[in-house]
Each structure stands twice: as C-alpha cells, then as structure tokens.
Coordinates of C-alpha atoms in Angstrom, one line a residue:
M1 CA 10.0 47.9 9.0
Q2 CA 8.0 46.5 6.0
R3 CA 4.3 47.7 5.8
V4 CA 1.7 45.1 6.9
D5 CA -1.7 45.0 5.1
L6 CA -4.2 44.2 7.8
D7 CA -6.8 43.2 5.3
S8 CA -4.7 40.3 4.0
K9 CA -6.5 37.0 3.8
K10 CA -3.4 34.9 4.5
P11 CA -3.3 33.9 8.2
T12 CA 0.3 32.5 7.8
T13 CA 1.5 36.0 6.7
F14 CA -0.1 37.6 9.8
L15 CA 1.5 35.0 12.0
L16 CA 4.9 35.7 10.6
Y17 CA 4.6 39.5 11.0
A18 CA 3.1 39.0 14.5
F19 CA 6.2 37.2 15.7
Q20 CA 8.5 39.7 13.9
L21 CA 6.8 42.6 15.7
F22 CA 6.8 40.7 19.0
H23 CA 10.6 40.3 18.9
H24 CA 11.1 43.8 17.5
F25 CA 9.2 45.5 20.3
Q26 CA 10.6 43.4 23.1
T27 CA 12.8 45.4 25.5
P28 CA 15.2 44.4 28.2
E29 CA 12.7 45.9 30.7
A30 CA 10.2 43.2 29.7
H31 CA 12.4 40.6 31.2
T32 CA 13.2 42.6 34.4
P33 CA 10.8 42.1 37.4
S34 CA 9.0 45.3 38.2
S35 CA 8.0 46.5 41.7
S36 CA 4.6 44.8 41.3
S37 CA 3.9 41.1 41.0
T38 CA 3.1 41.5 37.3
K39 CA 5.9 41.5 34.7
T40 CA 6.0 44.2 32.0
D41 CA 4.4 42.7 28.8
P42 CA 5.6 44.1 25.5
I43 CA 2.1 43.4 24.0
E44 CA 0.5 45.7 26.5
K45 CA 2.9 48.5 25.5
N46 CA 2.4 48.2 21.8
P47 CA -1.1 48.9 20.4
L48 CA 0.0 48.1 16.9
L49 CA 1.0 44.6 18.0
Q50 CA -2.4 44.2 19.8
L51 CA -4.3 45.2 16.7
L52 CA -2.3 42.8 14.5
L53 CA -2.9 39.9 16.8
K54 CA -6.5 40.7 17.2
T55 CA -7.0 40.8 13.4
L56 CA -5.2 37.5 13.1
F57 CA -7.2 35.5 15.6
D58 CA -10.5 37.2 14.7
H59 CA -9.9 36.0 11.2
Q60 CA -9.2 32.4 12.1
T61 CA -11.8 31.8 14.8
P62 CA -15.6 32.3 14.9
A63 CA -16.9 35.5 16.5
K64 CA -17.2 35.3 20.2
S65 CA -18.3 37.5 23.1
P66 CA -16.0 40.4 23.8
Q67 CA -12.8 39.4 25.4
K68 CA -10.9 41.2 28.2
P69 CA -7.9 43.1 27.2
I70 CA -4.9 40.9 26.7
S71 CA -3.0 40.6 29.9
R72 CA -0.6 37.9 31.1
T73 CA 0.7 37.4 34.6
T74 CA 3.2 35.0 36.0
Q75 CA 0.4 32.9 37.4
D76 CA -1.8 32.5 34.3
S77 CA 1.1 32.3 31.7
M78 CA 0.9 28.5 32.0
D79 CA -2.9 28.2 32.4
S80 CA -4.5 26.4 29.5
N81 CA -7.8 28.2 30.2
S82 CA -6.3 31.7 30.0
N83 CA -6.3 34.0 26.9
S84 CA -2.5 33.6 26.7
S85 CA -2.8 30.0 25.7
H86 CA -3.8 31.2 22.2
F87 CA -0.3 32.4 21.6
N88 CA 1.1 28.8 21.9
T89 CA -1.8 27.2 20.0
I90 CA -1.3 26.2 16.4
P91 CA -4.7 25.5 14.7
V92 CA -4.8 22.5 12.4
F93 CA -7.1 22.4 9.3
S94 CA -8.0 19.6 7.0
T95 CA -6.1 19.7 3.7
L96 CA -9.0 17.8 2.0
T97 CA -12.2 19.2 0.8
S98 CA -15.5 17.3 1.2
P99 CA -17.2 16.6 -2.1
F100 CA -20.4 18.0 -0.6
E101 CA -18.8 21.4 0.0
S102 CA -17.6 21.7 -3.6
S103 CA -21.2 21.7 -5.0
P104 CA -22.8 25.2 -5.4
H105 CA -26.0 23.7 -4.0
A106 CA -24.5 21.5 -1.3
D107 CA -27.4 22.1 1.1
D108 CA -29.9 20.8 -1.5
V109 CA -28.0 17.7 -2.5
P110 CA -28.4 14.6 -0.2
R111 CA -25.2 13.5 1.3
K112 CA -23.6 10.5 -0.3
P113 CA -22.5 7.7 2.0
L114 CA -19.0 8.0 3.2
S115 CA -18.1 4.7 1.4
L116 CA -18.5 6.5 -1.9
W117 CA -15.5 8.8 -1.3
P118 CA -12.9 6.9 0.7
G119 CA -10.4 7.6 -2.1
M120 CA -9.7 11.1 -0.8
Y121 CA -7.2 9.5 1.6
H122 CA -5.3 7.9 -1.3
S123 CA -3.5 9.4 -4.3
P124 CA -5.3 12.2 -6.3
V125 CA -5.6 9.8 -9.2
T126 CA -7.3 7.1 -7.1
N127 CA -9.5 9.8 -5.6
A128 CA -10.6 10.9 -9.1
L129 CA -11.2 7.3 -10.2
W130 CA -13.3 6.5 -7.2
E131 CA -15.3 9.7 -7.6
A132 CA -16.0 8.7 -11.2
R133 CA -17.0 5.2 -10.0
S134 CA -19.3 6.7 -7.3
N135 CA -21.2 8.6 -10.0
I136 CA -22.1 5.3 -11.5
F137 CA -23.0 3.8 -8.1
E138 CA -25.1 6.7 -6.9
I139 CA -28.2 5.4 -8.8
L140 CA -27.3 1.8 -8.1
L141 CA -26.2 1.7 -4.4
D142 CA -29.6 2.1 -2.9
P143 CA -31.9 -0.4 -4.7
P144 CA -35.0 -1.8 -2.9
V145 CA -34.2 -4.2 -0.1
D146 CA -35.6 -7.1 -2.1
A147 CA -34.0 -5.9 -5.4
P148 CA -33.4 -8.8 -7.8
P149 CA -30.0 -9.4 -9.5
Q150 CA -29.5 -8.4 -13.1
S151 CA -31.9 -10.4 -15.2
Q152 CA -30.5 -9.8 -18.7
L153 CA -26.9 -9.7 -19.7
L154 CA -25.8 -6.9 -22.0
T155 CA -23.2 -7.0 -24.7
K156 CA -20.6 -4.3 -24.5
T157 CA -17.5 -3.3 -26.5
P158 CA -14.0 -2.7 -25.1
F159 CA -14.5 0.9 -26.2
Q160 CA -17.4 1.4 -23.7
S161 CA -15.1 0.5 -20.8
R162 CA -12.0 2.3 -22.0
T163 CA -10.7 4.9 -19.5
T164 CA -7.7 7.2 -19.7
I165 CA -5.9 9.0 -16.9
L166 CA -3.5 11.9 -17.6
Y167 CA -0.8 12.9 -15.2
N168 CA 0.3 16.5 -16.0
F169 CA 3.7 16.2 -14.4
S170 CA 5.3 18.8 -16.6
T171 CA 2.9 21.6 -15.5
D172 CA 1.5 20.5 -12.1
Y173 CA 4.4 20.7 -9.7
I174 CA 2.3 19.6 -6.7
L175 CA 1.2 16.4 -8.5
R176 CA 4.9 15.9 -9.5
E177 CA 6.1 16.1 -5.9
Q178 CA 3.4 13.6 -4.7
Y179 CA 4.8 11.0 -7.1
R180 CA 8.5 11.7 -7.0
D181 CA 10.9 9.1 -5.5
P182 CA 14.4 9.7 -4.2
W183 CA 15.9 9.0 -7.6
N184 CA 13.7 11.5 -9.5
E185 CA 11.4 8.8 -11.0
V186 CA 7.8 7.9 -10.4
R187 CA 7.1 6.0 -7.2
I188 CA 6.1 2.5 -8.4
G189 CA 4.1 1.8 -5.2
K190 CA 1.8 4.8 -5.8
L191 CA 1.4 3.8 -9.4
L192 CA 0.3 0.3 -8.3
E193 CA -2.5 1.9 -6.3
D194 CA -3.6 3.9 -9.3
L195 CA -3.5 0.8 -11.6
D196 CA -5.7 -1.2 -9.3
A197 CA -8.1 1.7 -8.9
L198 CA -8.3 2.2 -12.7
A199 CA -8.9 -1.5 -13.3
G200 CA -11.7 -1.4 -10.8
T201 CA -13.3 1.5 -12.4
I202 CA -13.1 -0.2 -15.8
S203 CA -14.7 -3.3 -14.4
V204 CA -17.6 -1.3 -12.9
K205 CA -18.2 0.4 -16.3
H206 CA -18.4 -3.0 -18.1
C207 CA -20.6 -4.7 -15.5
S208 CA -23.0 -1.8 -14.9
D209 CA -26.6 -2.3 -16.3
D210 CA -27.7 1.2 -15.5
D211 CA -30.8 -0.2 -13.8
S212 CA -31.5 1.2 -10.3
M213 CA -34.0 -1.6 -9.7
T214 CA -31.4 -4.3 -9.7
R215 CA -28.6 -4.8 -7.1
P216 CA -25.1 -4.0 -8.3
L217 CA -22.4 -6.6 -8.4
L218 CA -19.5 -6.8 -6.0
L219 CA -16.3 -6.7 -8.1
V220 CA -13.0 -7.7 -6.5
T221 CA -9.4 -8.0 -7.7
A222 CA -8.6 -11.7 -8.0
S223 CA -5.1 -11.5 -9.3
V224 CA -2.5 -9.6 -11.3
D225 CA -1.2 -11.9 -14.0
K226 CA 1.8 -9.8 -15.2
M227 CA 3.1 -6.3 -14.8
V228 CA 6.2 -5.4 -16.7
L229 CA 8.2 -2.2 -16.5
K230 CA 9.6 -1.6 -20.0
K231 CA 11.6 1.5 -19.2
P232 CA 12.1 4.0 -16.3
I233 CA 9.3 6.4 -15.7
S234 CA 10.3 10.0 -15.3
V235 CA 8.5 12.3 -12.9
D236 CA 9.1 15.4 -15.1
V237 CA 7.3 14.2 -18.2
D238 CA 3.6 13.9 -18.7
L239 CA 2.2 10.4 -18.2
K240 CA -0.9 8.6 -19.6
M241 CA -2.6 5.5 -18.2
V242 CA -5.2 3.8 -20.4
G243 CA -7.1 0.5 -20.0
A244 CA -10.0 -1.5 -21.1
V245 CA -11.7 -4.9 -20.8
I246 CA -10.1 -7.4 -23.2
W247 CA -11.7 -10.7 -22.2
V248 CA -14.6 -11.9 -20.1
G249 CA -15.7 -15.3 -18.8
R250 CA -18.8 -16.3 -17.0
S251 CA -17.9 -14.3 -13.8
S252 CA -14.4 -13.1 -14.5
I253 CA -13.0 -10.1 -16.4
E254 CA -9.5 -9.5 -17.7
I255 CA -8.4 -5.9 -18.0
Q256 CA -5.2 -4.7 -19.8
L257 CA -3.6 -1.5 -18.7
E258 CA -0.8 0.5 -20.4
V259 CA 1.2 3.3 -19.0
T260 CA 2.8 5.5 -21.7
Q261 CA 5.3 8.2 -21.6
P262 CA 7.1 9.7 -24.6
T263 CA 10.9 9.4 -24.6
N264 CA 11.1 13.0 -25.8
E265 CA 8.7 15.7 -26.8
E266 CA 9.1 14.9 -30.5
S267 CA 8.5 11.1 -30.1
S268 CA 5.5 9.9 -32.2
D269 CA 6.2 6.1 -32.0
A270 CA 3.4 4.7 -29.8
L271 CA 5.3 1.4 -29.1
E272 CA 8.4 3.3 -28.0
S273 CA 6.4 5.3 -25.5
I274 CA 5.0 2.3 -23.6
A275 CA 6.5 2.3 -20.2
L276 CA 4.5 -0.4 -18.3
T277 CA 1.9 -3.0 -19.1
A278 CA -0.3 -4.9 -16.7
N279 CA -3.1 -7.4 -16.7
F280 CA -5.7 -7.5 -13.9
I281 CA -8.2 -10.2 -13.3
F282 CA -11.5 -9.3 -11.5
V283 CA -14.2 -11.6 -10.4
A284 CA -17.9 -10.7 -9.9
R285 CA -19.9 -11.7 -6.8
D286 CA -23.5 -11.3 -6.0
S287 CA -23.6 -8.5 -3.4
K288 CA -26.2 -10.3 -1.4
T289 CA -25.3 -14.0 -1.5
G290 CA -21.6 -13.6 -2.1
K291 CA -21.7 -16.3 -4.9
A292 CA -20.2 -16.0 -8.3
A293 CA -22.4 -13.9 -10.6
P294 CA -22.4 -13.6 -14.4
V295 CA -21.1 -10.5 -16.1
N296 CA -21.9 -8.7 -19.3
R297 CA -20.6 -10.2 -22.5
L298 CA -17.8 -8.6 -24.6
S299 CA -17.8 -8.0 -28.3
P300 CA -14.4 -6.9 -29.6
E301 CA -14.6 -4.7 -32.8
T302 CA -11.2 -3.7 -34.0
E303 CA -8.4 -6.1 -35.2
Q304 CA -6.4 -5.1 -32.1
E305 CA -9.3 -5.9 -29.8
K306 CA -9.9 -9.2 -31.4
L307 CA -6.2 -10.1 -31.1
L308 CA -6.1 -9.2 -27.4
Y309 CA -9.2 -11.3 -26.9
E310 CA -7.7 -14.4 -28.6
E311 CA -4.4 -14.0 -26.6
A312 CA -6.4 -13.8 -23.3
E313 CA -8.4 -16.9 -24.4
A314 CA -5.2 -18.8 -25.0
R315 CA -3.9 -17.8 -21.6
K316 CA -7.0 -19.3 -20.0
L317 CA -6.6 -22.5 -21.9
K318 CA -3.0 -22.8 -20.8
K319 CA -4.0 -22.3 -17.2
R320 CA -6.4 -25.2 -17.5
K321 CA -3.7 -27.4 -19.0
R322 CA -1.2 -26.3 -16.3
G323 CA -2.5 -29.1 -14.0
D324 CA -1.3 -31.7 -16.6
D325 CA 2.0 -29.9 -17.0
R326 CA 2.3 -29.8 -13.2
K327 CA 2.0 -33.6 -13.0
E328 CA 4.8 -34.0 -15.5
I329 CA 7.0 -31.7 -13.5
E330 CA 6.2 -33.5 -10.2
N331 CA 7.5 -36.8 -11.7
G332 CA 11.0 -35.3 -11.6
E333 CA 10.5 -33.1 -8.6
V334 CA 12.1 -35.5 -6.1
D335 CA 15.5 -35.2 -7.7
R336 CA 15.2 -31.5 -8.1
L337 CA 14.3 -31.1 -4.4
K338 CA 17.3 -33.2 -3.4
S339 CA 19.6 -31.1 -5.5
L340 CA 18.3 -27.8 -4.0
L341 CA 18.4 -29.1 -0.4
A342 CA 21.9 -30.5 -0.8
E343 CA 23.5 -27.0 -0.8
G344 CA 21.3 -25.8 2.0
R345 CA 22.2 -28.8 4.2
I346 CA 25.9 -27.9 4.0
F347 CA 25.0 -24.5 5.4
C348 CA 23.1 -26.1 8.2
D349 CA 25.5 -28.9 9.1
M350 CA 28.9 -27.4 8.1
P351 CA 28.5 -23.6 8.0
A352 CA 32.3 -23.0 8.0
L353 CA 32.7 -25.0 4.8
A354 CA 29.7 -23.5 2.9
D355 CA 30.2 -21.5 -0.2
R356 CA 30.8 -17.8 0.7
N357 CA 28.8 -16.8 -2.5
T358 CA 25.7 -18.6 -1.2
I359 CA 23.2 -17.6 1.4
L360 CA 20.2 -19.4 3.0
L361 CA 16.8 -18.3 2.0
R362 CA 15.7 -17.7 5.6
D363 CA 18.6 -15.2 6.1
T364 CA 17.2 -12.8 3.4
R365 CA 13.9 -12.3 5.3
L366 CA 12.3 -9.0 6.3
E367 CA 9.0 -8.4 8.0
N368 CA 6.5 -5.6 8.5
S369 CA 3.3 -5.5 10.6
L370 CA 0.5 -2.9 10.5
I371 CA -3.0 -2.3 11.6
C372 CA -5.4 -1.6 8.7
H373 CA -7.2 1.7 9.2
P374 CA -10.5 3.1 7.8
Q375 CA -8.6 5.5 5.7
Q376 CA -7.2 2.6 3.7
R377 CA -10.5 1.0 2.7
N378 CA -11.9 0.8 -0.8
I379 CA -15.4 1.7 -2.1
H380 CA -16.8 -1.6 -0.7
G381 CA -15.5 -1.0 2.8
R382 CA -12.6 -3.5 2.6
I383 CA -8.9 -2.7 2.5
F384 CA -7.9 -1.4 -0.9
G385 CA -6.0 -3.9 -3.0
G386 CA -3.8 -1.2 -4.4
F387 CA -2.7 -0.2 -0.8
L388 CA -1.7 -3.9 -0.2
M389 CA 0.3 -3.9 -3.4
H390 CA 1.9 -0.6 -2.5
R391 CA 3.0 -1.9 0.9
A392 CA 4.2 -5.2 -0.5
F393 CA 6.3 -3.5 -3.2
E394 CA 8.0 -1.2 -0.6
L395 CA 8.9 -4.3 1.5
A396 CA 10.1 -6.2 -1.6
F397 CA 12.2 -3.3 -2.7
S398 CA 13.8 -3.0 0.7
T399 CA 14.5 -6.8 0.8
A400 CA 16.2 -6.6 -2.6
Y401 CA 18.1 -3.5 -1.5
V402 CA 19.5 -5.1 1.7
F403 CA 20.2 -8.3 -0.2
A404 CA 22.1 -6.8 -3.1
G405 CA 23.9 -4.1 -1.2
M406 CA 23.1 -1.6 -3.8
M407 CA 19.9 0.1 -5.1
P408 CA 17.7 -2.4 -7.0
C409 CA 16.0 -1.7 -10.2
F410 CA 12.4 -2.9 -10.5
L411 CA 11.6 -5.1 -13.5
E412 CA 8.1 -6.7 -13.0
V413 CA 5.4 -8.0 -10.8
D414 CA 5.4 -11.7 -11.7
H415 CA 2.1 -12.5 -10.1
V416 CA -0.2 -11.4 -7.3
D417 CA -3.0 -13.5 -5.7
F418 CA -5.8 -12.0 -3.7
L419 CA -6.9 -15.0 -1.7
K420 CA -8.9 -13.5 1.2
P421 CA -10.3 -10.0 1.8
V422 CA -8.6 -7.8 4.4
D423 CA -10.9 -5.9 6.7
V424 CA -10.6 -2.6 8.6
G425 CA -9.0 -3.3 12.0
D426 CA -7.1 -6.4 10.8
L427 CA -3.5 -7.0 11.9
L428 CA -1.6 -7.5 8.7
R429 CA 1.9 -9.2 8.7
L430 CA 4.0 -8.9 5.6
T431 CA 6.9 -11.3 5.3
S432 CA 9.4 -11.2 2.5
C433 CA 12.4 -13.1 1.3
V434 CA 14.6 -13.6 -1.8
L435 CA 13.3 -16.9 -3.3
Y436 CA 16.1 -17.4 -5.8
T437 CA 18.5 -15.5 -8.0
E438 CA 19.4 -15.9 -11.7
L439 CA 23.1 -15.1 -12.2
E440 CA 23.7 -16.2 -15.8
T441 CA 24.1 -12.5 -16.7
T442 CA 26.7 -11.2 -14.3
D443 CA 26.2 -7.5 -15.1
Q444 CA 22.4 -7.7 -14.6
P445 CA 21.4 -10.6 -12.3
L446 CA 17.8 -11.2 -11.5
I447 CA 16.5 -11.1 -7.9
N448 CA 13.2 -12.8 -7.3
V449 CA 11.4 -11.7 -4.2
E450 CA 8.3 -13.2 -2.5
V451 CA 6.0 -11.3 -0.2
V452 CA 3.3 -13.1 1.8
A453 CA 0.6 -11.2 3.6
H454 CA -1.0 -12.8 6.7
V455 CA -4.2 -11.6 8.4
T456 CA -3.4 -12.3 12.1
R457 CA -6.2 -12.4 14.7
P458 CA -4.6 -12.8 18.2
E459 CA -8.0 -13.1 19.9
L460 CA -8.8 -16.2 17.8
R461 CA -5.2 -17.5 17.7
S462 CA -5.4 -17.6 13.9
S463 CA -3.3 -16.5 11.0
E464 CA -4.4 -16.8 7.4
V465 CA -2.6 -16.0 4.1
S466 CA -4.5 -13.2 2.4
N467 CA -2.2 -12.3 -0.5
T468 CA 1.0 -13.5 -2.2
F469 CA 3.2 -11.2 -4.3
Y470 CA 6.1 -12.0 -6.5
F471 CA 8.5 -9.3 -7.8
S472 CA 11.6 -9.3 -9.9
F473 CA 14.5 -6.9 -9.5
T474 CA 17.9 -6.4 -10.9
V475 CA 20.8 -3.9 -10.3
H476 CA 21.9 -1.2 -12.6
P477 CA 24.9 -2.4 -14.6
E478 CA 26.9 0.8 -14.1
V479 CA 26.4 0.5 -10.3
N480 CA 27.4 -3.2 -10.3
A481 CA 30.5 -2.3 -12.4
M482 CA 31.6 0.2 -9.7
K483 CA 31.4 -2.6 -7.1
N484 CA 33.3 -5.2 -9.2
E485 CA 34.5 -6.9 -6.0
F486 CA 30.9 -7.6 -4.9
R487 CA 28.9 -10.4 -6.3
I488 CA 25.1 -11.1 -5.9
R489 CA 24.8 -14.3 -3.9
K490 CA 23.0 -17.5 -4.8
V491 CA 20.0 -18.3 -2.5
V492 CA 19.4 -21.8 -1.4
P493 CA 16.6 -23.3 0.7
A494 CA 17.1 -25.1 4.0
T495 CA 13.8 -26.9 4.3
E496 CA 11.7 -29.0 2.0
E497 CA 8.8 -26.5 2.3
E498 CA 11.2 -23.7 1.1
A499 CA 12.5 -25.8 -1.7
R500 CA 8.9 -26.5 -3.0
R501 CA 8.1 -22.8 -3.0
V502 CA 11.2 -22.1 -5.0
L503 CA 10.5 -24.9 -7.6
E504 CA 6.8 -23.8 -7.9
R505 CA 7.9 -20.2 -8.7
M506 CA 10.6 -21.4 -11.1
D507 CA 8.1 -23.6 -12.9
A508 CA 5.6 -20.8 -13.2
E509 CA 8.3 -18.6 -14.7
S510 CA 9.3 -21.3 -17.2
L511 CA 5.7 -21.8 -18.4
Q512 CA 5.4 -18.0 -18.8
L513 CA 8.7 -17.8 -20.8
A514 CA 7.5 -20.7 -23.0
K515 CA 4.2 -18.9 -23.6
N516 CA 6.0 -15.7 -24.7
I517 CA 8.3 -17.6 -27.1
N518 CA 5.4 -19.3 -28.7
K519 CA 3.6 -16.0 -29.4

C-alpha cells in the first residue's frame, strides 16, 4: 500500500486514504455478529486507521476536550450526537475570501460595510471592478449627516475615466472555465454583467469630486443604446475590455465600451480585433433627495475623443427629433396595423387555412420567475443591472432556440431600458417572445426577441414593468443549410397591442439604420 504522509496539509488527501484504509482492513468478521451485543469494528482493530482519522479530524476542527476512544455500537450508529456521526459528516467551507482577511493588518482596519463588497457573489471581473469602486467610495460613503451636495463641478477628460480589464484566458484555466459556454465560446450573459459593472465604475470615476465632506451621487444605469457582437469571442484567447466616458449632459453620462480579442497571435490590426461594442447611458441622482443631479463636465482632447463626442451629441439631437418622426409614422400607422392584423386574424378565425410558415406571436412566448436575493444586489443595495441583463439574455436565447429549432447565434442587444429599480426580495417575472422575423436573407434570417421584466407584488396586487430588453439573433448558415427542409417562420400579431409593439420596434430599427447610413 502507498505510504501516507501524516503531516500533509491537504484534508481531502487524508479523507481519500482514510476510506481506502477502511475498506482495506475490513474483514468478513466485521459483518458477523459476535457473541456480545456489540459488533466487531475494523477501526478498533487497526491503530493505524485510528491515527489517520484522528489526524484528519484534528486538522479540520478546533481543539476540543479529550474524546473517548472511538467505539460504535448498534444503538449509537444512527445517533447524531455520537462520535460516529463524524464519519458521515462532510464539512462545507466558503470558497470566497473576505476582503478583511486578505489584509495583513485586518484587525487594525475598520470593517467596510457589506454593501461595499457585494460583487464577490458575481463574476471575478465584477468583483474586481466593485472592489476598485469601493476604494473610491471608502472616503465618500460616510460624510456628515448634513453633508451638502457637490458645490463646484469639475472638468475631466475621457482619459481620467478610462478603465481596462484584462481576461487572461490563455493562462488562467480557472477563469477560462468560469466563462466557457457549451460551444467553447465566452458566455455572453456573464459578459453583460461585466460590461455593466465596468460602465458603472467608469461613471463613478468621472463623477467623483474626491471630497469627503460632500455626499456622493447615486449613479444608475438608464439604458443600453446599442451592443453589437462583431465576431465570435473565443474562450481560449486573452480578452480585453476597455471603456471611457464619451459624452455628458446635465445629469446623464454616455459611456462607450469595446471588447477586443486578436484573431491570431500575430494580429496587429486594432480594428480587426474589436469583438463587441456597447454604449451605456447612466443618470445621476442626489443620494438624499433622489432628484436629478448635475455631473462633472467633459473635455475631449484627442481627435478620436472629439469625434466620439460629436457622434454622441448627434444621437441626442436625433432622439429629441424622434417625436416629430413618430408623428409622421403615426399618420400611416392605421394601414400598417390593419396589414399586420390581417394575417393574425386568419390564424384566430380560420386556423386550418392559415399559412403553415407563419406563427402567432403569442405562441412563441416563454416565461421565467425568480426571487431576487441579497447576493444579487449592487453596491447601492438594489438588484444589479448586469444580473438582470444576464437573466434576460438567457431567456431570449432560449426563446430563439425553441423558435428556430436550431442553436441561435447572438448578434446584438438592440436596446435596454431600466424603468424602475428592482429591490432585494422582489418577485421578478421575465416574459419573452419573438416580436418579428426578417427573412429577406434566407441563409441568415434575423430573429428579434423581446423580454419584459415585471416586478410583481402579490400582497399589493400589483405588477409593474421594470425593464424591457430587445435582442437580435440569427442562425449559423452551415446549420441552416443542413436543415434545408426547415424554414424560419414569419411571426404575426393577433391583437392590436401586439401589433403596436411590433411597429414600434420596427420603426426604432429603421431610424437606427438610417442613422448608420448617414454617418
């Protein structure tokens, strides 16, 4: 038998050898009743096994008063208070380390509020970002009770808020496994969490005035304007996520993020390595009154920064003009509604005669419900927006998967609205459906999925929309070619409310397309 080092510091190794020895030394006599009422115990007959087990449990448990020699009888073998219960008890230890314990002078450092490190229950990147953010908040989180708001706005450059995250997938196999999806690519849902956390950290950097005598601003995600996946993201190649503030208004901030990954090790073309782009909008609120609060000004320096600022300014002007465009669209909306509802009415009134390549919108629905737990909160104590996007993406992906009959390929997040905060303990209902499909390109059709999040309060008999998410998917051409007998269906609404939702999303996409063409 292999030699056992009793001074080993690995309890799992001890446990393995303990059970090997236990089975090795068991004899048929151990299972045969003796003349006395007590059965023969192989542990009592083997001092080596007793020593090994004693070393194991002395290593894992605090020192206690001397125990009686190990002895098990028929009566006490099932007694939870007996010594024998230790043999069937598996100790569970936290896999997370408290940030207080990592400090060499942990006893001398005052404990930070738990709200400053909730990210430890999320991805390691989100954890690192929130820890960096908490370092900024440490001197700002406990101002005097009557602390005034920031009195003087600062002017900052995009460089001052620029933050970069590196994913060492090529060398850190544990990190790689945390982000791997079933198809050996990066899990988009976890990436959405990290993007939101990075955008939040950047907004804190820009809005901080480094004055402990003023109360800090409450910064919340208002929307995600656009997030485009430009190429698949491998989980075996290092990844970089970088972002900065590109535009500010009176109380709003726009942050642009880029995820880059080289196509190969020799690639030096920066544009070729961009895998994903995203634009987040944050709004600032006074942490005491909850009203909109002014944010620090932005002064772009480089030509690229000035160009990004001008593009963001143009987007804001287009949003203001969208009301006029909407009125023009509404003039012809009646005819468009009738056209959309005509096909759906055939399904409702004459289902046997309906087009087999068409399906009702309501028949594409999926739903998920969950309770929001403390482990999912953000640094402000509310449910983390990245977590909501993660769950919405997973449901949207499943909806597209069930609808298409083959694995979908994620293309973009068209838009996300954060309408109301979600609190710990809320019952959150996520409902999804395929709003419409675009079948002009048969080998790569577009599947547009809507996810709506409702905060439901049964005690109050109320349900409010907290978030809306819009995703676009397609199917891999090679997979679609293998199923040449299968065709993605056209989705039609059955009610006027459904038809209006479809038209609203189509119009938003048309305006976005026109904006891209005019660039």
